Amino acid sequence: MLSQKSIRTKFILQLVSASATLIVIFSAILYQTIKISVFETITSSLRDYAAVIEKEIAPSNTALEYAFIHPVLPPEIRAKVVFLPKKNRTVELKQHAKGDQQLLSIFQPIWAHPHAFVVLTQEITQTDKMLERILRDILLINLSAIFLILFYALFLSRMLLVPIKILANKLSAMNEAFLRPVDTDTLPEEFLPLGKGINRLIDRIQTFVKYQKELFIGTAHELKTPLAVMKTKNEVTLLRPRESEKYIEALQSNIQAINEMNAMIGAILEIGRQEGAQFEEPAPIDLVAFLQERVTNFKILAHQEGKKIQLDIQTKYYQIVTQKTLLIHILQNFVQNAIKFSPNEGTITIRAYETPLEFMVTVEDEGEGIDETKDLFAPFKRYGNKGGTGLGLFLAKGAADALGATIHIANRPEKKGAIASLSLPKNQQKINKKRHR
C-alpha cells in the first residue's frame, strides 16, 4: 500500500491524473474530428447530387409527395419530392432513425416551386456502427495507455528514489567510529545539493567527535595530574612529624590545586551550558546596540585590570536574527583574552563593520601576539605565561559553529598584539539591514 504522505504516491497520482486527462481530451478531439470528417464526406456527396437534380426536376404535382429514380444517383440513395410550407428555403440536413436503420437526409429547395423540396436520403447504419467501433477502440486504447502510464510512473518513481535509498543505507551504516563522506560523483545532478549537505554534516560530526574525545582525554589528564601531586605531597608530609608551617604550606598548595580543578570543572560545565544554549530560539537584535551595551560592561572589567577599551563601529544600525547567548559567549571570550594578555595601561579596540558578504566584529589587543602555527582552538591548550583552563577558545569555536559563523585569531599586521575576529555571513544569519537617515 502506498502512503498518502508519500511523495512517491503524490507523484504517481499527479502523473497518472494529468496524463489521463490529456489522453481523454485528445481522444475526444480525435473522435469528433473523425466523426465530422466522415459526415462531411457523406454530406458533401448528397449536396452535389441534390444540386444536380434540383436543376433538372420541375414538379408536376404540387400537392403530393412522389419518389423518383435519377440516373446520377447510386442505388443506396433514395430520392423524392416533397411539398413543405416553409418560409426558409435553405438546404437542410437531418439525421433520423427508421427501425434499425440510421438515415441521413438532405432537403434541397426546388426553385421552380415555392414549397417544393427534393429530398435525398442515404442509409448510414454501417457508418454509425463504424463510428461506434472507433469510439470503443479509442476507449480501449485510452485504458491501455493509462495502465501503461501507471506502470511507467511506478517504475520511474522507484528509479528516482534509488539515490535516496542508497544515501539512507550509507547513513544507517555509519556510526561515530565509521564516518565516511558520500561519493557525490555517482549522484544525479538533482541530488548533489543533498549529498553535499550530508557531507558537510558528516564533517561537523567528525569535528564534534574529535573534539569530544580530546575533551574527555584532556579532562582526565588535567584532573589526574593535580590529584597525583596532591597525593604525593600529602604522603611526603605525613612521612614524619613536621613544623606546623609545613602542614600549612601543604594545605595551601592543596587548596590552590583544588581551586584550579574547580575552575576546570566549571569550564567543563560551561560546555554543557553552551550545548544547551544552541537550542535557544533565534531572535532579532540590533547588533550595533548590542555591542554598545556589552562594551559598557567590558569597560568596567578592563578598568579593574588597569586597561582601557575603545569601540569603533562603522554602521549605525544592523539587525540580525541570532542566538544571543552564544554571541555573548564568543565576544566575552575575545575580550577576556585581550584583557588578560594586554599590558598595563594597554588599549583594547573593538571594531564592527560591514562587507558585501558579512558583518565583522574584531577585538584587538596590545599583547605579545600568538604562535600562528598552533591550533588555538584545541581543548586544554594553553599558550603564554597566563593561567587558565585552556577551554575558552574551544568553547568559542563551538558557539561560532552553532551560529553558522567563523572565528579567526592572528597577529596584528602593523603593530604588536593579536586580533580576534568574528565573521557573521549575511546569507546564513538572515540579516535584515535598515539604515537610519
Tab-separated table of C-alpha atoms in Angstrom, residues 114-425:
chain	number	residue	atom	x	y	z
A	114	PRO	CA	-42.036	27.933	-53.649
A	115	HIS	CA	-42.856	24.899	-51.397
A	116	ALA	CA	-41.149	22.065	-53.274
A	117	PHE	CA	-38.024	20.282	-51.975
A	118	VAL	CA	-36.067	17.398	-53.370
A	119	VAL	CA	-35.099	15.030	-50.556
A	120	LEU	CA	-32.127	12.666	-50.882
A	121	THR	CA	-31.812	10.004	-48.178
A	122	GLN	CA	-28.827	7.727	-47.592
A	123	GLU	CA	-28.597	4.914	-45.080
A	124	ILE	CA	-25.668	5.450	-42.696
A	125	THR	CA	-26.224	2.475	-40.386
A	126	GLN	CA	-22.842	0.936	-41.191
A	127	THR	CA	-21.170	4.306	-40.908
A	128	ASP	CA	-22.743	4.801	-37.496
A	129	LYS	CA	-21.627	1.328	-36.377
A	130	MET	CA	-18.147	2.053	-37.676
A	131	LEU	CA	-18.024	5.222	-35.571
A	132	GLU	CA	-19.169	3.256	-32.520
A	133	ARG	CA	-16.377	0.733	-33.086
A	134	ILE	CA	-13.893	3.571	-33.431
A	135	LEU	CA	-15.166	5.044	-30.132
A	136	ARG	CA	-14.819	1.664	-28.366
A	137	ASP	CA	-11.326	1.214	-29.781
A	138	ILE	CA	-10.345	4.684	-28.620
A	139	LEU	CA	-11.679	3.928	-25.117
A	140	LEU	CA	-9.744	0.641	-25.004
A	141	ILE	CA	-6.612	2.423	-26.175
A	142	ASN	CA	-7.165	5.064	-23.501
A	143	LEU	CA	-7.478	2.452	-20.761
A	144	SER	CA	-4.390	0.644	-22.017
A	145	ALA	CA	-2.447	3.909	-22.180
A	146	ILE	CA	-3.485	4.847	-18.624
A	147	PHE	CA	-2.364	1.441	-17.303
A	148	LEU	CA	0.937	1.790	-19.166
A	149	ILE	CA	1.403	5.283	-17.687
A	150	LEU	CA	0.621	3.898	-14.224
A	151	PHE	CA	3.262	1.186	-14.580
A	152	TYR	CA	5.719	3.717	-16.007
A	153	ALA	CA	5.018	6.080	-13.097
A	154	LEU	CA	5.677	3.249	-10.617
A	155	PHE	CA	8.923	2.362	-12.383
A	156	LEU	CA	10.027	5.993	-12.712
A	157	SER	CA	9.247	6.842	-9.091
A	158	ARG	CA	11.160	3.772	-7.925
A	159	MET	CA	14.111	4.757	-10.114
A	160	LEU	CA	14.063	8.329	-8.761
A	161	LEU	CA	14.096	7.035	-5.188
A	162	VAL	CA	17.129	4.811	-5.746
A	163	PRO	CA	19.682	7.581	-4.899
A	164	ILE	CA	17.778	8.411	-1.708
A	165	LYS	CA	17.721	4.746	-0.684
A	166	ILE	CA	21.454	4.490	-1.369
A	167	LEU	CA	22.084	7.568	0.794
A	168	ALA	CA	19.805	6.208	3.518
A	169	ASN	CA	21.628	2.851	3.533
A	170	LYS	CA	25.009	4.576	3.741
A	171	LEU	CA	23.858	6.818	6.576
A	172	SER	CA	22.281	3.934	8.522
A	173	ALA	CA	25.581	2.016	8.302
A	174	MET	CA	27.538	4.923	9.786
A	175	ASN	CA	28.456	5.490	13.412
A	176	GLU	CA	30.884	7.763	15.221
A	177	ALA	CA	33.722	5.306	14.510
A	178	PHE	CA	32.909	4.899	10.819
A	179	LEU	CA	32.070	8.211	9.204
A	180	ARG	CA	32.813	8.438	5.515
A	181	PRO	CA	31.731	11.211	3.124
A	182	VAL	CA	29.182	10.367	0.437
A	183	ASP	CA	30.607	9.965	-3.071
A	184	THR	CA	28.813	12.811	-4.851
A	185	ASP	CA	30.335	11.898	-8.232
A	186	THR	CA	27.890	8.985	-8.548
A	187	LEU	CA	24.804	11.001	-7.610
A	188	PRO	CA	22.443	12.545	-10.183
A	189	GLU	CA	22.665	16.320	-10.516
A	190	GLU	CA	19.356	16.829	-8.701
A	191	PHE	CA	20.728	15.076	-5.586
A	192	LEU	CA	24.089	16.881	-5.493
A	193	PRO	CA	22.880	19.575	-3.013
A	194	LEU	CA	21.590	16.822	-0.713
A	195	GLY	CA	24.849	14.875	-0.970
A	196	LYS	CA	26.938	17.970	-0.298
A	197	GLY	CA	24.736	18.893	2.654
A	198	ILE	CA	25.169	15.398	4.122
A	199	ASN	CA	28.944	15.642	3.666
A	200	ARG	CA	29.003	18.994	5.473
A	201	LEU	CA	27.012	17.431	8.302
A	202	ILE	CA	29.407	14.471	8.429
A	203	ASP	CA	32.362	16.868	8.613
A	204	ARG	CA	30.749	18.682	11.523
A	205	ILE	CA	30.007	15.390	13.280
A	206	GLN	CA	33.607	14.258	12.773
A	207	THR	CA	34.883	17.530	14.180
A	208	PHE	CA	32.490	17.276	17.121
A	209	VAL	CA	33.502	13.662	17.871
A	210	LYS	CA	37.185	14.570	17.577
A	211	TYR	CA	36.854	17.487	19.980
A	212	GLN	CA	34.737	15.451	22.377
A	213	LYS	CA	37.404	12.755	22.514
A	214	GLU	CA	40.095	15.370	23.040
A	215	LEU	CA	37.948	16.960	25.726
A	216	PHE	CA	37.440	13.709	27.623
A	217	ILE	CA	41.099	12.732	27.372
A	218	GLY	CA	42.223	16.241	28.314
A	219	THR	CA	39.796	16.377	31.242
A	220	ALA	CA	41.077	13.084	32.627
A	221	HIS	CA	44.685	14.207	32.221
A	222	GLU	CA	44.134	17.684	33.670
A	223	LEU	CA	42.354	16.301	36.744
A	224	LYS	CA	44.621	13.312	37.262
A	225	THR	CA	47.855	15.323	37.389
A	226	PRO	CA	46.933	17.715	40.264
A	227	LEU	CA	45.337	14.832	42.182
A	228	ALA	CA	48.552	12.832	41.881
A	229	VAL	CA	50.598	15.862	43.015
A	230	MET	CA	48.291	16.418	45.987
A	231	LYS	CA	48.505	12.755	46.958
A	232	THR	CA	52.320	12.758	46.728
A	233	LYS	CA	52.650	15.969	48.781
A	234	ASN	CA	50.338	14.620	51.441
A	235	GLU	CA	52.186	11.323	51.622
A	236	VAL	CA	55.568	13.108	51.888
A	237	THR	CA	54.201	15.461	54.549
A	238	LEU	CA	52.944	12.532	56.619
A	239	LEU	CA	56.168	10.532	56.480
A	240	ARG	CA	57.427	12.167	59.687
A	241	PRO	CA	56.351	14.863	62.082
A	242	ARG	CA	56.948	18.405	60.796
A	243	GLU	CA	56.578	22.005	61.882
A	244	SER	CA	53.094	23.500	61.608
A	245	GLU	CA	54.291	25.802	58.807
A	246	LYS	CA	54.954	22.755	56.616
A	247	TYR	CA	51.453	21.446	57.156
A	248	ILE	CA	50.024	24.883	56.408
A	249	GLU	CA	52.124	25.058	53.223
A	250	ALA	CA	50.904	21.625	52.117
A	251	LEU	CA	47.269	22.577	52.821
A	252	GLN	CA	47.593	25.854	50.940
A	253	SER	CA	49.129	24.003	47.975
A	254	ASN	CA	46.219	21.552	48.056
A	255	ILE	CA	43.689	24.405	48.226
A	256	GLN	CA	45.330	26.052	45.205
A	257	ALA	CA	45.190	22.770	43.270
A	258	ILE	CA	41.560	22.280	44.287
A	259	ASN	CA	40.722	25.809	43.104
A	260	GLU	CA	42.348	25.065	39.752
A	261	MET	CA	40.363	21.842	39.447
A	262	ASN	CA	37.170	23.679	40.389
A	263	ALA	CA	37.883	26.235	37.658
A	264	MET	CA	38.372	23.399	35.185
A	265	ILE	CA	35.176	21.651	36.265
A	266	GLY	CA	33.363	24.986	35.903
A	267	ALA	CA	34.700	25.298	32.361
A	268	ILE	CA	33.545	21.761	31.580
A	269	LEU	CA	30.090	22.593	32.941
A	270	GLU	CA	30.151	25.673	30.710
A	271	ILE	CA	30.473	23.326	27.742
A	272	GLY	CA	27.219	21.667	28.790
A	273	ARG	CA	25.513	25.023	29.205
A	274	GLN	CA	26.751	26.128	25.803
A	275	GLU	CA	25.369	23.000	24.165
A	276	GLY	CA	22.047	23.781	25.805
A	277	ALA	CA	22.256	27.371	24.503
A	278	GLN	CA	22.424	26.012	20.971
A	279	PHE	CA	18.727	25.149	21.315
A	280	GLU	CA	17.884	28.757	22.203
A	281	GLU	CA	15.292	30.245	19.871
A	282	PRO	CA	16.959	32.754	17.494
A	283	ALA	CA	15.634	36.274	17.955
A	284	PRO	CA	16.164	39.571	16.108
A	285	ILE	CA	18.560	42.045	17.729
A	286	ASP	CA	20.190	45.306	16.724
A	287	LEU	CA	23.818	44.179	16.638
A	288	VAL	CA	25.143	47.735	16.964
A	289	ALA	CA	23.097	48.457	20.096
A	290	PHE	CA	24.003	45.004	21.433
A	291	LEU	CA	27.742	45.695	21.049
A	292	GLN	CA	27.441	49.126	22.665
A	293	GLU	CA	25.633	47.620	25.657
A	294	ARG	CA	28.179	44.805	26.108
A	295	VAL	CA	31.170	47.130	25.731
A	296	THR	CA	29.877	49.195	28.665
A	297	ASN	CA	30.219	46.104	30.867
A	298	PHE	CA	33.588	45.193	29.324
A	299	LYS	CA	34.970	48.652	30.143
A	300	ILE	CA	34.244	48.103	33.835
A	301	LEU	CA	36.069	44.772	33.726
A	302	ALA	CA	39.047	46.276	31.863
A	303	HIS	CA	39.245	49.262	34.263
A	304	GLN	CA	39.606	46.880	37.202
A	305	GLU	CA	42.657	45.381	35.441
A	306	GLY	CA	44.171	48.785	34.657
A	307	LYS	CA	43.380	48.659	30.939
A	308	LYS	CA	41.177	50.585	28.509
A	309	ILE	CA	38.600	49.576	25.876
A	310	GLN	CA	37.581	51.700	22.913
A	311	LEU	CA	34.767	50.994	20.465
A	312	ASP	CA	34.868	51.706	16.735
A	313	ILE	CA	31.567	50.901	14.950
A	314	GLN	CA	31.255	51.983	11.320
A	315	THR	CA	27.490	51.484	10.921
A	316	LYS	CA	24.538	52.944	12.822
A	317	TYR	CA	22.063	50.077	12.708
A	318	TYR	CA	22.299	46.411	11.845
A	319	GLN	CA	19.558	43.884	12.583
A	320	ILE	CA	20.370	40.187	12.806
A	321	VAL	CA	18.416	37.068	13.783
A	322	THR	CA	20.668	35.012	16.052
A	323	GLN	CA	21.107	33.181	19.373
A	324	LYS	CA	22.102	35.924	21.766
A	325	THR	CA	23.674	33.692	24.456
A	326	LEU	CA	26.152	32.111	22.041
A	327	LEU	CA	27.088	35.512	20.627
A	328	ILE	CA	27.733	36.859	24.139
A	329	HIS	CA	29.957	33.876	24.898
A	330	ILE	CA	32.168	34.486	21.838
A	331	LEU	CA	32.584	38.220	22.479
A	332	GLN	CA	33.190	37.703	26.195
A	333	ASN	CA	35.945	35.185	25.483
A	334	PHE	CA	37.629	37.513	22.977
A	335	VAL	CA	37.573	40.454	25.389
A	336	GLN	CA	38.696	38.445	28.422
A	337	ASN	CA	41.671	37.079	26.483
A	338	ALA	CA	42.527	40.569	25.234
A	339	ILE	CA	42.410	41.940	28.795
A	340	LYS	CA	44.477	39.026	30.082
A	341	PHE	CA	47.303	39.375	27.532
A	342	SER	CA	47.409	43.176	27.173
A	343	PRO	CA	49.982	45.076	29.252
A	344	ASN	CA	49.041	47.545	31.988
A	345	GLU	CA	47.581	50.774	30.553
A	346	GLY	CA	47.122	48.906	27.271
A	347	THR	CA	44.211	49.665	24.941
A	348	ILE	CA	41.804	47.056	23.566
A	349	THR	CA	39.933	48.069	20.428
A	350	ILE	CA	36.600	46.531	19.449
A	351	ARG	CA	35.638	47.219	15.834
A	352	ALA	CA	32.456	46.414	13.872
A	353	TYR	CA	31.910	46.952	10.146
A	354	GLU	CA	30.095	45.568	7.116
A	355	THR	CA	31.410	43.976	3.928
A	356	PRO	CA	29.301	42.903	0.939
A	357	LEU	CA	29.085	39.328	2.267
A	358	GLU	CA	29.446	39.530	6.038
A	359	PHE	CA	29.379	41.574	9.215
A	360	MET	CA	32.720	41.614	11.031
A	361	VAL	CA	33.458	42.099	14.745
A	362	THR	CA	37.141	42.251	15.765
A	363	VAL	CA	38.889	42.557	19.130
A	364	GLU	CA	42.487	43.879	19.007
A	365	ASP	CA	44.903	43.774	21.929
A	366	GLU	CA	48.453	45.054	22.517
A	367	GLY	CA	49.921	41.864	23.953
A	368	GLU	CA	52.787	39.660	22.777
A	369	GLY	CA	50.778	38.105	19.930
A	370	ILE	CA	50.286	34.404	19.211
A	371	ASP	CA	52.080	31.488	17.601
A	372	GLU	CA	50.057	31.108	14.402
A	373	THR	CA	51.371	27.573	13.813
A	374	LYS	CA	49.475	26.259	16.860
A	375	ASP	CA	45.883	25.052	16.982
A	376	LEU	CA	44.493	27.655	19.348
A	377	PHE	CA	41.008	26.107	19.384
A	378	ALA	CA	42.017	22.675	20.679
A	379	PRO	CA	40.827	21.935	24.251
A	380	PHE	CA	43.254	22.331	27.194
A	381	LYS	CA	45.878	24.077	25.051
A	382	ARG	CA	47.451	26.967	26.927
A	383	TYR	CA	49.834	29.474	25.374
A	384	GLY	CA	51.792	32.241	27.016
A	385	ASN	CA	52.535	32.662	30.693
A	386	LYS	CA	48.946	33.315	31.778
A	387	GLY	CA	46.821	30.850	33.670
A	388	GLY	CA	43.528	29.354	32.558
A	389	THR	CA	41.759	26.116	31.773
A	390	GLY	CA	42.552	26.140	28.044
A	391	LEU	CA	38.868	25.716	27.142
A	392	GLY	CA	37.868	29.313	26.340
A	393	LEU	CA	38.655	29.329	22.631
A	394	PHE	CA	37.424	25.745	22.295
A	395	LEU	CA	34.032	26.884	23.599
A	396	ALA	CA	34.068	29.990	21.410
A	397	LYS	CA	34.723	27.851	18.332
A	398	GLY	CA	31.786	25.588	19.213
A	399	ALA	CA	29.496	28.610	19.682
A	400	ALA	CA	30.571	30.066	16.318
A	401	ASP	CA	29.910	26.762	14.553
A	402	ALA	CA	26.427	26.649	16.085
A	403	LEU	CA	25.735	30.173	14.785
A	404	GLY	CA	26.995	29.347	11.293
A	405	ALA	CA	29.742	31.922	11.820
A	406	THR	CA	33.534	31.676	11.755
A	407	ILE	CA	36.186	32.934	14.170
A	408	HIS	CA	39.854	33.548	13.497
A	409	ILE	CA	42.841	34.704	15.544
A	410	ALA	CA	46.008	36.174	14.029
A	411	ASN	CA	48.786	38.617	14.829
A	412	ARG	CA	48.180	42.284	14.069
A	413	PRO	CA	49.933	43.123	10.788
A	414	GLU	CA	51.297	46.564	11.696
A	415	LYS	CA	51.892	46.515	15.453
A	416	LYS	CA	52.360	44.239	18.408
A	417	GLY	CA	49.357	42.238	19.554
A	418	ALA	CA	46.716	39.841	18.326
A	419	ILE	CA	43.372	40.322	16.586
A	420	ALA	CA	40.408	38.007	17.138
A	421	SER	CA	37.662	38.257	14.512
A	422	LEU	CA	34.076	37.034	14.294
A	423	SER	CA	32.515	36.787	10.829
A	424	LEU	CA	28.710	36.621	10.549
A	425	PRO	CA	27.758	35.715	6.937
